Amino acid sequence: MSDMQTDIHSADHEHPHGNLGEVILETRGLTKHYGGVHALEDANFTLRKGEHVAIMGDNGAGKSTFVRQITGVEQRTRGDIYFDGQPVHFAGPLEAREAGIEAVFQTLALADDLDVADNLFLGREKTKWNWLGPFRFLDYKAMRQDTIAALEKTAVKIPNIRNTIQNMSGGQRQCVAIARTATFHSKLTIMDEPTAALGVQETAQVENIIRTLKEAGEPLILISHNMRQVMDTCDRIVVFRRGRICANIDITGGDVTGEEVVSYITGAKTQPEYDVEGLT
Amino acid sequence: MADTTQGTGGLIYDKSKRAWPNEINIFIALILIIGVFEALGQILPYMQGQSFLFDTSGRFDSIFNEARLKIVILQVAIIGIIALGSTQVIISGGIDLSAGPLVGAAAMIVMSFAQTELVNGNPNPKAVFGLWAMDLPVIVPVLVGLAFGALIGAINGSLIAYTGIPPFIATLGMFLFARGISRWWTEGQPVSFPTEGFAALGSGMMPVFWFLALAVLFHVLLRYTLYGKRTYAIGSNEDAARMSGINVKRHKVLVYMIAAMLAAFAAVVLSSKNLTAQAGMGQFYELYAIAMAVIGGVSLTGGRGSIPGTVLGAMVFGVIQSGFTYVKLDAYYQLMAMGMIIVGAVVLDKWRQQRGAKMG
Ligand SMILES: Nc1ncnc2c1ncn2[C@@H]1O[C@H](COP(=O)(O)OP(=O)(O)OP(=O)(O)O)[C@@H](O)[C@H]1O
Ligand SMILES: [Mg+2]
């Protein structure tokens, strides 16, 4: 715990941000190997309350892997994760969610044969007669009403929420997955390429949801390949390359260009403090 | 309050164009199949114009041949109980091949606790245990059977959930193991002479009562409870279910336990109906049960299907069996036809899925 305190203070000096709060998420030396594949290597990452951070990087750079370690979907090879001031070891996604981490995974994590409301409430269904244990009854009515309300709030267009989502467009499916995170208040939201399949209008809607989170002071990790979107909605860009973080760029000043970020993504540049042998 | 039947974002949804429930298709198929047998009865020269469904023997109380209807549903009721379990396993994305041998093993064990002391004034010639196990209240053999089923199901489910071996392999192992238990129990000797109370469980139309009552119970569980929703979710997308925080492993164990308990209960009803238990009981039952579910629209890829569908599938199964007997076709043709029907049902399901994907 005392180690933690000094970490937080040293982080303070590295990234001074105007009115941002205390650290909500911090990783130290976070590493994930899949057999011989070093998908994530020694990642040191800090996120403050209210801060929106983008993670960028080429395909296979380790962005989704990073998210899977934080959300307990996978178990890390080594390293430490501190969430809300506590060291955490999530045994599974349920624990991460209970701790207050909401995620839209790149694979969306939707069940095709269920309808919109079922998917929105997947894993945290509203129930009644709870003494029946695993056989307790679903409160369909409440779930459907909340679903309509959530979708209206995010202006998502779905013709019929009672249809299974298997026949819905990629964009509609993505909207369902995003509405899911936006419905439940959380301490940290993570979106892995949330607008990858979306049209112009739907992308704008998702960006609106992101801005709503910003106004509510909820921190966000946004993985995106869309430079304009990142510049518009985030405070900071962390660039991953071949499993390592190679840059940490404050973009609140508005003086960072897209070209500069791209040069970090492609490997033309590496920030000196991240320059370890073998990266470039 | 929000109108929960509408769409969102200003999109209009035409309720009259709601998707056609699959159960109606199966019902239509059932009527068509009955029609085919009815027509065969009129056309085939050796049938002498007999009717499959309508009673033409000069009775006036009803136009239906109730005897045939009763036989149709009675002969599918016991396998139908197993099919209720197979339905849940398949919806969850698995398969259970061990149900038939489990019926054999459970019947042997259950009957050993259901025996009566005296048969016509003489000691029970088939007694398995001593006097302590004679003339027990009927609840004892039933509970023993259910507990045995729960144990077997827990082993199936745990193997599948915690070692990650495919359900096909795990339950194939149990298939042989359970048949071994049923032969080992009395070294092949049948177990007979149950108490009157036990014999009442499966007498007359009781199997049909159990089948329909359990069908209603599990329809409610699948459709309206957390258990049901998560069973569909896991079968539909196991990764999504896990990422959404559902305890997939524990749920799978529960599903296999329920399926095995249903099979064990089918063994109770079957041994009661036959007044005896034999080591070879339940042969092919797992396959017939899977066939009923598949004919009833349960998708082998998981996530789709329903109990009403499976009940209708069981009826189709029964009508075909009884129809073949009615047109005097031999049992081996029945097996061949069943084989074709099962494959046909799976092909149909695949087409439905592809069409569904195209419509999106
Ligand atoms: N389960 C796994 N087993 C083996 N290798 C894996 C596994 N998951 C990911 N990898 C590998 O780890 C590396 C990082 O993958 P990751 O999914 O994190 O990339 P990403 O940065 O999210 O890329 P994208 O932009 O394409 O989504 C890749 O080389 C990938 O092939
Ligand atoms: Mg990714």
XYZ file of C-alpha atoms and ligand atoms in Angstrom:
672
model
C 0.000 0.000 0.000
C 2.819 2.440 0.850
C 4.440 1.545 -2.466
C 1.224 2.505 -4.129
C 1.278 5.961 -2.601
C 4.737 6.758 -3.911
C 3.755 5.417 -7.329
C 0.826 7.734 -7.487
C 2.969 10.707 -6.518
C 5.636 9.966 -9.062
C 2.907 9.576 -11.685
C 1.743 13.017 -10.675
C 4.977 14.531 -11.827
C 5.098 12.635 -15.086
C 1.704 13.715 -16.388
C 0.513 16.910 -14.825
C -3.108 17.444 -15.859
C -5.079 20.495 -14.893
C -8.218 19.490 -13.058
C -7.976 15.716 -13.208
C -8.613 13.633 -10.122
C -6.722 10.870 -8.460
C -5.525 7.714 -10.165
C -8.327 5.230 -10.947
C -6.284 2.634 -12.841
C -2.612 1.879 -12.841
C -0.650 -1.013 -14.286
C 2.965 -1.801 -13.426
C 4.989 -4.103 -15.632
C 1.828 -5.708 -16.994
C 2.869 -8.608 -19.219
C 1.000 -11.288 -21.164
C 2.578 -14.120 -23.101
C 0.586 -16.620 -25.155
C 3.078 -19.447 -25.225
C 5.913 -17.920 -27.234
C 3.908 -14.885 -28.349
C 4.812 -11.830 -26.275
C 1.527 -10.019 -26.852
C 2.013 -7.525 -24.020
C 5.332 -6.606 -22.433
C 5.956 -4.554 -19.323
C 3.116 -2.050 -19.707
C 3.109 0.864 -17.248
C -0.110 2.775 -17.627
C -1.918 5.334 -15.505
C -5.442 6.693 -15.804
C -6.984 9.405 -13.635
C -10.579 9.959 -12.683
C -12.384 11.927 -15.372
C -9.645 11.352 -17.920
C -10.265 9.976 -21.418
C -7.285 8.118 -22.806
C -6.984 6.674 -26.305
C -4.930 3.594 -27.016
C -3.652 3.457 -30.572
C -1.394 1.084 -32.429
C -1.223 -1.215 -35.407
C -3.126 -4.469 -35.679
C -1.650 -6.994 -33.305
C 0.086 -4.326 -31.203
C -1.457 -5.753 -28.032
C -4.263 -3.274 -27.393
C -7.041 -5.821 -26.928
C -4.688 -8.030 -24.933
C -4.111 -5.118 -22.538
C -7.881 -4.737 -22.124
C -8.382 -8.467 -21.519
C -5.880 -8.408 -18.645
C -7.537 -5.442 -16.953
C -11.048 -6.867 -17.274
C -10.168 -10.291 -15.905
C -11.072 -12.053 -19.162
C -7.559 -13.506 -19.067
C -4.987 -13.938 -16.339
C -1.811 -11.910 -16.752
C 1.606 -13.527 -16.998
C 3.018 -10.986 -14.535
C 2.760 -7.406 -13.389
C 0.464 -5.477 -11.086
C -2.883 -3.817 -11.588
C -4.215 -1.212 -9.165
C -7.815 -0.184 -9.490
C -9.293 2.579 -7.385
C -6.290 2.475 -5.068
C -6.312 -1.273 -4.483
C -4.183 -4.009 -6.041
C -6.598 -6.279 -7.907
C -6.578 -9.841 -9.189
C -9.860 -10.336 -11.019
C -10.599 -14.045 -11.366
C -13.072 -13.307 -14.153
C -15.014 -10.580 -15.952
C -17.764 -10.703 -13.342
C -15.383 -9.544 -10.609
C -14.055 -6.748 -12.780
C -17.569 -5.619 -13.529
C -18.550 -5.781 -9.887
C -15.524 -3.642 -9.071
C -16.878 -1.051 -11.534
C -15.202 -1.730 -14.887
C -17.519 -1.756 -17.916
C -16.164 -2.912 -21.253
C -17.274 -3.092 -24.874
C -15.085 -5.837 -26.228
C -13.865 -5.863 -29.806
C -15.744 -9.103 -30.305
C -18.833 -7.335 -28.898
C -19.762 -10.206 -26.563
C -23.365 -10.436 -27.730
C -25.578 -13.509 -27.841
C -27.097 -13.665 -31.324
C -30.144 -15.702 -30.417
C -31.283 -13.337 -27.694
C -33.106 -10.072 -28.158
C -31.904 -6.547 -27.458
C -33.115 -6.367 -23.866
C -31.668 -9.788 -23.061
C -28.308 -8.699 -24.400
C -28.333 -5.394 -22.600
C -28.897 -7.190 -19.326
C -26.793 -10.281 -20.070
C -25.102 -11.394 -16.862
C -27.021 -8.930 -14.647
C -30.622 -9.734 -15.434
C -33.348 -8.091 -13.406
C -35.155 -10.791 -11.486
C -37.944 -11.302 -9.013
C -38.632 -14.040 -6.471
C -34.921 -14.244 -5.785
C -35.345 -16.950 -3.164
C -35.692 -19.336 -6.119
C -31.920 -19.084 -6.618
C -30.814 -20.020 -10.133
C -34.455 -20.589 -11.042
C -35.603 -17.096 -10.091
C -37.918 -15.400 -12.525
C -36.887 -12.708 -14.982
C -38.478 -9.296 -14.745
C -38.957 -8.910 -18.495
C -41.125 -5.839 -18.196
C -38.603 -3.807 -16.229
C -35.761 -4.892 -18.498
C -37.654 -3.915 -21.649
C -38.628 -0.545 -20.266
C -35.061 0.191 -19.221
C -33.846 -0.940 -22.622
C -36.168 1.414 -24.464
C -35.100 4.235 -22.162
C -31.399 3.467 -22.663
C -31.706 3.270 -26.424
C -33.719 6.473 -26.617
C -31.109 8.217 -24.491
C -28.352 7.177 -26.835
C -30.534 7.738 -29.926
C -29.848 4.239 -31.173
C -32.162 3.116 -33.970
C -33.531 -0.415 -33.535
C -36.802 -1.379 -35.221
C -37.941 -3.899 -32.653
C -36.199 -4.644 -29.397
C -37.890 -8.026 -29.205
C -36.107 -9.313 -32.297
C -33.080 -11.505 -31.830
C -30.029 -9.487 -32.696
C -28.719 -12.032 -35.178
C -30.383 -10.289 -38.110
C -29.376 -6.804 -37.090
C -26.820 -4.747 -38.954
C -23.265 -4.599 -37.678
C -23.865 -1.038 -36.591
C -27.028 -1.847 -34.688
C -25.270 -4.697 -32.922
C -22.440 -2.408 -31.989
C -24.934 0.148 -30.703
C -26.477 -2.504 -28.465
C -23.064 -3.355 -27.047
C -22.294 0.301 -26.417
C -25.708 1.077 -24.947
C -24.944 -1.728 -22.525
C -21.939 0.079 -21.048
C -23.686 3.433 -21.119
C -26.680 2.077 -19.192
C -24.807 0.970 -16.116
C -22.823 3.518 -14.198
C -19.259 2.498 -13.674
C -15.965 3.728 -12.329
C -14.199 2.998 -15.594
C -15.436 2.386 -19.123
C -13.349 0.621 -21.746
C -14.328 0.570 -25.420
C -12.346 -1.562 -27.858
C -12.879 -0.143 -31.357
C -16.506 0.805 -30.712
C -17.079 2.517 -34.047
C -15.264 0.061 -36.300
C -18.457 -1.081 -38.059
C -20.459 2.107 -37.862
C -21.712 4.593 -40.432
C -21.127 8.332 -40.152
C -24.288 9.036 -38.174
C -23.880 6.106 -35.810
C -20.249 7.027 -35.213
C -21.397 10.502 -34.270
C -23.882 8.950 -31.831
C -21.195 6.883 -30.157
C -19.001 9.955 -29.890
C -21.931 11.685 -28.229
C -22.148 8.876 -25.690
C -18.422 9.326 -25.077
C -18.890 13.059 -24.526
C -21.719 12.341 -22.094
C -19.306 10.186 -20.118
C -16.754 12.997 -20.178
C -19.288 15.497 -18.848
C -20.282 13.060 -16.110
C -16.601 12.843 -15.174
C -16.410 9.128 -15.933
C -12.978 7.926 -17.084
C -12.629 6.095 -20.382
C -10.111 3.998 -22.244
C -10.889 4.195 -25.949
C -9.167 1.921 -28.411
C -9.503 3.336 -31.876
C -7.790 3.559 -35.244
C -9.686 6.756 -36.014
C -7.317 9.695 -35.506
C -9.978 12.392 -35.796
C -12.174 10.650 -33.240
C -9.301 10.305 -30.800
C -8.286 13.946 -31.223
C -11.912 15.018 -30.687
C -12.779 12.953 -27.637
C -9.619 12.174 -25.680
C -7.097 13.947 -23.470
C -4.160 11.684 -24.072
C -2.932 9.044 -26.511
C -0.964 6.009 -25.445
C 0.649 4.244 -28.390
C 1.302 0.493 -28.349
C 3.814 -1.139 -30.642
C 4.660 -4.844 -30.713
C 3.278 -5.371 -27.242
C 5.039 -2.376 -25.674
C 3.966 1.146 -24.905
C 6.126 3.446 -27.030
C 4.569 6.861 -26.472
C 2.350 8.766 -24.094
C 1.160 11.980 -25.689
C -0.875 14.739 -24.046
C -3.192 16.182 -26.682
C -5.138 18.667 -24.556
C -2.893 21.456 -25.794
C -4.085 20.973 -29.367
C -0.527 21.271 -30.751
C -0.002 17.571 -31.476
C -0.485 16.615 -35.116
C -1.872 13.377 -36.487
C 1.388 12.830 -38.386
C 3.357 12.885 -35.174
C 1.115 10.207 -33.616
C 1.330 8.111 -36.779
C 5.112 8.235 -36.633
C 4.934 6.645 -33.174
C 2.468 4.000 -34.380
C 4.596 3.016 -37.350
C 7.802 2.995 -35.361
C 9.450 5.971 -37.017
C 9.656 7.524 -33.546
C 9.771 6.350 -29.952
C 9.658 8.564 -26.896
C 13.056 8.407 -25.161
C 11.671 7.165 -21.837
C 10.113 4.149 -23.573
C 13.118 3.379 -25.757
C 14.133 -0.113 -24.822
C 16.391 -2.272 -26.890
C 14.765 -4.346 -29.591
C 11.686 -2.218 -30.047
C 12.713 -0.366 -33.190
C -44.114 4.435 -19.442
C -42.306 3.345 -22.543
C -44.252 1.172 -24.923
C -42.226 -2.010 -24.947
C -43.525 -3.213 -28.271
C -42.243 -0.287 -30.284
C -38.918 0.324 -31.913
C -36.540 3.096 -30.949
C -35.097 6.064 -32.755
C -38.352 6.704 -34.601
C -38.296 3.433 -36.527
C -41.689 1.883 -37.082
C -42.217 -1.780 -36.502
C -45.059 -3.648 -38.155
C -46.273 -6.110 -35.557
C -48.339 -8.065 -38.067
C -45.102 -9.114 -39.759
C -43.715 -10.680 -36.659
C -41.544 -13.733 -37.263
C -43.513 -16.927 -37.694
C -42.815 -19.146 -34.689
C -41.048 -22.324 -35.631
C -43.433 -24.427 -33.514
C -46.182 -23.691 -36.048
C -44.053 -25.148 -38.844
C -43.603 -28.337 -36.865
C -47.294 -28.492 -36.125
C -48.061 -28.159 -39.839
C -45.519 -30.879 -40.577
C -47.244 -33.086 -38.017
C -50.627 -32.573 -39.702
C -49.099 -33.248 -43.126
C -47.504 -36.485 -41.953
C -50.806 -37.652 -40.485
C -52.420 -36.740 -43.818
C -49.880 -38.838 -45.707
C -50.621 -41.899 -43.578
C -54.350 -41.254 -43.892
C -53.965 -41.161 -47.685
C -51.786 -44.286 -47.686
C -54.549 -46.075 -45.799
C -56.948 -45.236 -48.602
C -54.561 -45.876 -51.498
C -52.590 -48.982 -50.537
C -54.640 -51.978 -51.709
C -53.848 -54.174 -48.711
C -55.101 -51.525 -46.270
C -58.722 -51.983 -47.379
C -59.595 -48.365 -46.787
C -58.720 -48.304 -43.096
C -58.342 -44.898 -41.525
C -55.224 -43.821 -39.603
C -56.810 -41.200 -37.451
C -60.565 -41.598 -37.750
C -62.437 -44.461 -36.179
C -64.626 -46.171 -38.771
C -65.657 -49.164 -36.719
C -69.184 -47.951 -36.101
C -68.663 -46.026 -32.853
C -70.669 -42.884 -32.377
C -69.118 -41.187 -29.338
C -66.215 -39.736 -31.283
C -64.863 -39.668 -34.793
C -61.240 -39.996 -33.642
C -59.435 -43.203 -33.125
C -58.527 -42.403 -29.544
C -56.834 -45.711 -29.058
C -54.276 -44.817 -31.706
C -53.769 -41.319 -30.347
C -53.203 -42.766 -26.904
C -50.703 -45.267 -28.196
C -48.852 -42.591 -30.135
C -48.407 -40.365 -27.134
C -47.866 -43.195 -24.658
C -45.030 -44.675 -26.654
C -43.194 -41.358 -26.919
C -43.880 -40.162 -23.373
C -40.970 -41.866 -21.630
C -38.369 -41.001 -24.254
C -40.056 -37.600 -24.346
C -39.095 -37.048 -20.704
C -35.471 -37.656 -21.678
C -35.911 -35.349 -24.665
C -36.840 -32.497 -22.307
C -33.348 -32.841 -20.843
C -31.645 -33.286 -24.217
C -33.365 -30.091 -25.336
C -31.763 -28.099 -22.533
C -28.341 -29.635 -23.087
C -28.452 -28.944 -26.831
C -29.710 -25.377 -26.320
C -26.711 -24.822 -24.033
C -24.464 -25.869 -26.909
C -23.741 -29.411 -25.727
C -24.915 -32.954 -26.357
C -25.674 -35.841 -23.987
C -25.139 -39.330 -25.369
C -25.282 -41.050 -21.983
C -29.058 -40.831 -21.410
C -29.968 -44.295 -22.746
C -27.482 -46.316 -20.666
C -28.280 -44.050 -17.734
C -31.898 -45.167 -18.050
C -30.723 -48.787 -17.844
C -28.479 -48.218 -14.830
C -30.993 -46.018 -13.002
C -33.798 -48.525 -13.618
C -31.728 -51.345 -12.064
C -30.811 -49.289 -9.030
C -34.265 -47.772 -8.553
C -36.018 -51.109 -8.845
C -33.713 -52.584 -6.190
C -35.221 -50.132 -3.718
C -38.781 -50.622 -4.944
C -39.148 -54.374 -4.438
C -41.861 -56.024 -2.417
C -41.077 -58.687 0.169
C -43.686 -61.278 -0.733
C -44.783 -62.309 -4.217
C -47.915 -64.456 -4.006
C -46.978 -65.331 -0.423
C -43.444 -66.422 -1.371
C -40.263 -64.439 -0.838
C -39.390 -62.193 -3.791
C -37.314 -64.412 -6.111
C -35.516 -61.428 -7.592
C -34.599 -59.743 -4.322
C -31.417 -57.667 -4.642
C -31.002 -56.515 -1.047
C -32.113 -57.930 2.267
C -35.401 -57.339 4.013
C -34.415 -53.788 4.952
C -34.897 -52.741 1.322
C -38.311 -54.356 0.919
C -41.630 -52.501 0.808
C -40.023 -49.079 1.241
C -42.238 -46.027 0.708
C -42.375 -45.099 -2.966
C -40.491 -41.852 -2.352
C -37.318 -43.801 -1.497
C -36.673 -45.407 -4.899
C -37.641 -42.156 -6.630
C -35.176 -40.130 -4.558
C -32.464 -42.746 -5.001
C -33.006 -42.558 -8.753
C -32.902 -38.772 -8.836
C -29.777 -38.701 -6.666
C -28.075 -41.209 -8.958
C -29.055 -39.095 -11.970
C -27.743 -35.957 -10.279
C -24.426 -37.673 -9.589
C -24.015 -38.888 -13.166
C -25.024 -35.474 -14.504
C -22.581 -33.729 -12.179
C -19.792 -35.966 -13.484
C -20.775 -35.290 -17.102
C -21.061 -31.560 -16.513
C -17.857 -31.247 -14.506
C -15.853 -33.172 -17.088
C -17.168 -30.904 -19.822
C -16.937 -27.620 -17.933
C -13.697 -28.059 -16.026
C -11.516 -30.228 -18.265
C -12.761 -28.692 -21.483
C -13.198 -32.015 -23.286
C -15.960 -31.989 -25.918
C -19.422 -33.026 -24.618
C -19.523 -35.730 -27.273
C -16.476 -37.457 -25.788
C -17.360 -36.961 -22.133
C -20.859 -38.371 -22.520
C -19.669 -41.154 -24.826
C -17.424 -42.263 -21.974
C -20.387 -42.089 -19.624
C -22.450 -44.020 -22.187
C -20.180 -47.054 -21.782
C -19.604 -46.519 -18.069
C -23.320 -46.364 -17.247
C -24.084 -49.441 -19.326
C -21.328 -51.139 -17.362
C -23.029 -50.153 -14.103
C -26.358 -51.560 -15.240
C -24.797 -54.924 -16.158
C -22.614 -55.054 -13.042
C -25.442 -54.231 -10.600
C -26.978 -57.722 -10.612
C -24.569 -59.329 -13.055
C -27.205 -59.171 -15.738
C -30.156 -60.491 -13.712
C -33.404 -58.550 -14.135
C -34.835 -56.856 -11.030
C -38.598 -57.320 -10.640
C -41.711 -57.323 -8.448
C -42.090 -53.728 -7.294
C -44.455 -52.511 -4.590
C -47.936 -51.475 -5.616
C -47.120 -47.855 -4.873
C -44.155 -47.951 -7.221
C -46.087 -49.777 -9.923
C -48.679 -46.999 -9.877
C -46.105 -44.397 -11.008
C -45.998 -45.697 -14.560
C -49.277 -47.499 -14.990
C -51.917 -46.561 -17.550
C -51.535 -43.056 -18.896
C -49.253 -41.948 -16.052
C -46.194 -41.676 -18.357
C -48.121 -39.174 -20.458
C -49.038 -37.214 -17.359
C -45.391 -37.045 -16.225
C -44.224 -36.091 -19.690
C -46.690 -33.229 -20.074
C -46.323 -31.992 -16.489
C -42.534 -31.926 -16.780
C -42.833 -30.285 -20.196
C -44.863 -27.454 -18.664
C -42.417 -27.105 -15.762
C -39.351 -26.927 -17.990
C -41.056 -24.681 -20.493
C -41.597 -22.190 -17.678
C -38.027 -22.603 -16.444
C -36.520 -22.104 -19.888
C -38.738 -19.237 -20.908
C -39.153 -17.203 -17.750
C -36.249 -17.811 -15.396
C -32.624 -16.819 -15.102
C -31.680 -20.468 -15.585
C -33.366 -20.537 -18.973
C -32.015 -17.217 -20.191
C -28.472 -18.187 -19.328
C -28.856 -21.594 -20.951
C -29.759 -19.877 -24.222
C -27.023 -17.263 -23.761
C -24.309 -19.879 -23.267
C -25.456 -21.894 -26.271
C -25.691 -18.792 -28.391
C -22.270 -17.357 -27.603
C -20.289 -18.929 -24.822
C -17.542 -16.296 -24.882
C -20.082 -13.495 -24.700
C -21.771 -15.176 -21.765
C -18.463 -15.490 -19.953
C -17.409 -11.929 -20.728
C -20.779 -10.739 -19.469
C -19.965 -12.267 -16.130
C -22.054 -15.452 -16.296
C -20.501 -18.395 -14.470
C -20.550 -20.623 -17.537
C -18.890 -23.638 -15.921
C -21.247 -23.851 -12.985
C -24.228 -23.371 -15.257
C -23.163 -26.201 -17.544
C -22.887 -28.568 -14.596
C -26.435 -27.606 -13.619
C -27.767 -28.239 -17.137
C -26.185 -31.706 -17.353
C -27.443 -32.533 -13.868
C -30.997 -31.600 -14.801
C -30.794 -33.635 -18.015
C -29.494 -36.705 -16.189
C -32.131 -36.377 -13.476
C -34.803 -36.304 -16.170
C -33.328 -39.457 -17.701
C -33.276 -41.099 -14.269
C -36.890 -40.132 -13.752
C -37.723 -41.638 -17.134
C -36.112 -44.831 -15.796
C -38.425 -44.713 -12.771
C -41.490 -44.413 -14.995
C -40.276 -47.034 -17.460
C -39.386 -49.674 -14.850
C -42.671 -48.992 -13.074
C -44.600 -49.377 -16.316
C -42.793 -52.616 -17.198
C -42.813 -53.860 -13.565
C -39.211 -54.886 -14.092
C -35.769 -53.462 -14.751
C -33.330 -54.990 -17.191
C -29.700 -54.207 -17.798
C -30.292 -53.513 -21.488
C -33.085 -51.005 -20.997
C -32.965 -47.684 -22.770
C -31.114 -48.791 -25.872
C -31.071 -45.973 -28.485
C -33.086 -43.743 -26.156
C -30.435 -41.006 -26.171
C -30.550 -40.925 -29.964
C -34.340 -40.916 -30.122
C -34.448 -38.145 -27.535
C -31.968 -36.059 -29.525
C -34.020 -36.794 -32.653
C -37.214 -35.538 -31.004
C -35.469 -32.322 -29.998
C -33.946 -31.806 -33.426
C -37.210 -32.547 -35.247
C -38.772 -30.066 -32.850
C -36.478 -27.306 -34.041
C -33.735 -27.388 -31.403
C -30.570 -26.271 -33.163
C -27.543 -28.538 -32.724
C -25.362 -25.435 -32.828
C -27.002 -24.246 -29.622
C -28.979 -21.197 -28.591
C -32.244 -22.079 -30.300
C -35.206 -24.340 -29.665
C -38.007 -24.728 -27.174
C -39.830 -27.254 -25.045
C -43.113 -26.931 -27.004
C -41.068 -27.596 -30.137
C -39.629 -30.746 -28.604
C -43.093 -31.937 -27.490
C -44.273 -31.513 -31.076
C -41.093 -33.232 -32.266
C -41.931 -36.157 -30.001
C -45.428 -36.280 -31.503
C -44.004 -36.318 -35.033
C -41.693 -39.106 -33.929
C -44.592 -41.079 -32.448
C -46.873 -40.558 -35.434
C -44.186 -41.744 -37.829
C -43.487 -44.845 -35.740
C -47.139 -45.668 -35.353
C -47.837 -44.824 -38.988
C -45.202 -47.238 -40.175
C -46.733 -49.981 -38.069
C -50.138 -48.994 -39.414
C -49.091 -49.381 -43.046
C -47.407 -52.638 -41.971
C -43.854 -51.630 -42.785
C -41.200 -53.575 -40.911
C -39.179 -52.142 -38.058
C -35.966 -51.922 -40.093
C -37.615 -49.580 -42.550
C -38.666 -47.502 -39.559
C -35.056 -47.202 -38.444
C -33.971 -46.184 -41.927
C -36.747 -43.620 -42.151
C -35.879 -42.225 -38.714
C -32.279 -41.836 -39.790
C -33.324 -39.873 -42.839
C -35.752 -37.726 -40.885
C -33.116 -36.724 -38.335
C -30.624 -35.761 -41.021
C -33.402 -33.933 -42.866
C -34.314 -31.968 -39.759
C -30.720 -30.829 -39.285
C -30.453 -29.815 -42.958
C -33.678 -27.816 -42.569
C -32.260 -26.100 -39.509
C -29.148 -25.147 -41.453
C -31.231 -23.676 -44.256
C -33.293 -21.718 -41.767
C -30.128 -20.290 -40.255
C -28.694 -19.299 -43.633
C -31.947 -17.687 -44.705
C -32.034 -15.831 -41.404
C -28.518 -14.543 -42.016
C -29.383 -13.359 -45.518
C -32.436 -11.464 -44.346
C -30.166 -9.348 -42.147
N -5.357 -16.221 -27.365
C -4.234 -15.931 -28.055
N -3.314 -16.883 -28.313
C -2.195 -16.602 -28.999
N -1.889 -15.392 -29.475
C -2.760 -14.386 -29.246
C -3.973 -14.610 -28.531
N -4.646 -13.447 -28.465
C -3.886 -12.548 -29.101
N -2.753 -13.098 -29.573
C -1.674 -12.408 -30.285
O -1.274 -11.321 -29.503
C -0.973 -10.209 -30.326
C -1.749 -8.996 -29.849
O -3.139 -9.183 -30.161
P -4.246 -8.105 -29.834
O -5.552 -8.728 -30.098
O -4.000 -7.562 -28.483
O -3.973 -6.982 -30.922
P -4.676 -5.585 -31.113
O -3.653 -4.541 -30.810
O -5.942 -5.522 -30.363
O -4.957 -5.564 -32.681
P -6.235 -5.088 -33.527
O -6.031 -3.643 -33.816
O -6.141 -5.883 -34.779
O -7.452 -5.392 -32.744
C -1.246 -10.619 -31.737
O -0.035 -10.979 -32.357
C -2.139 -11.806 -31.594
O -1.983 -12.695 -32.655
Mg -7.893 -5.531 -30.859
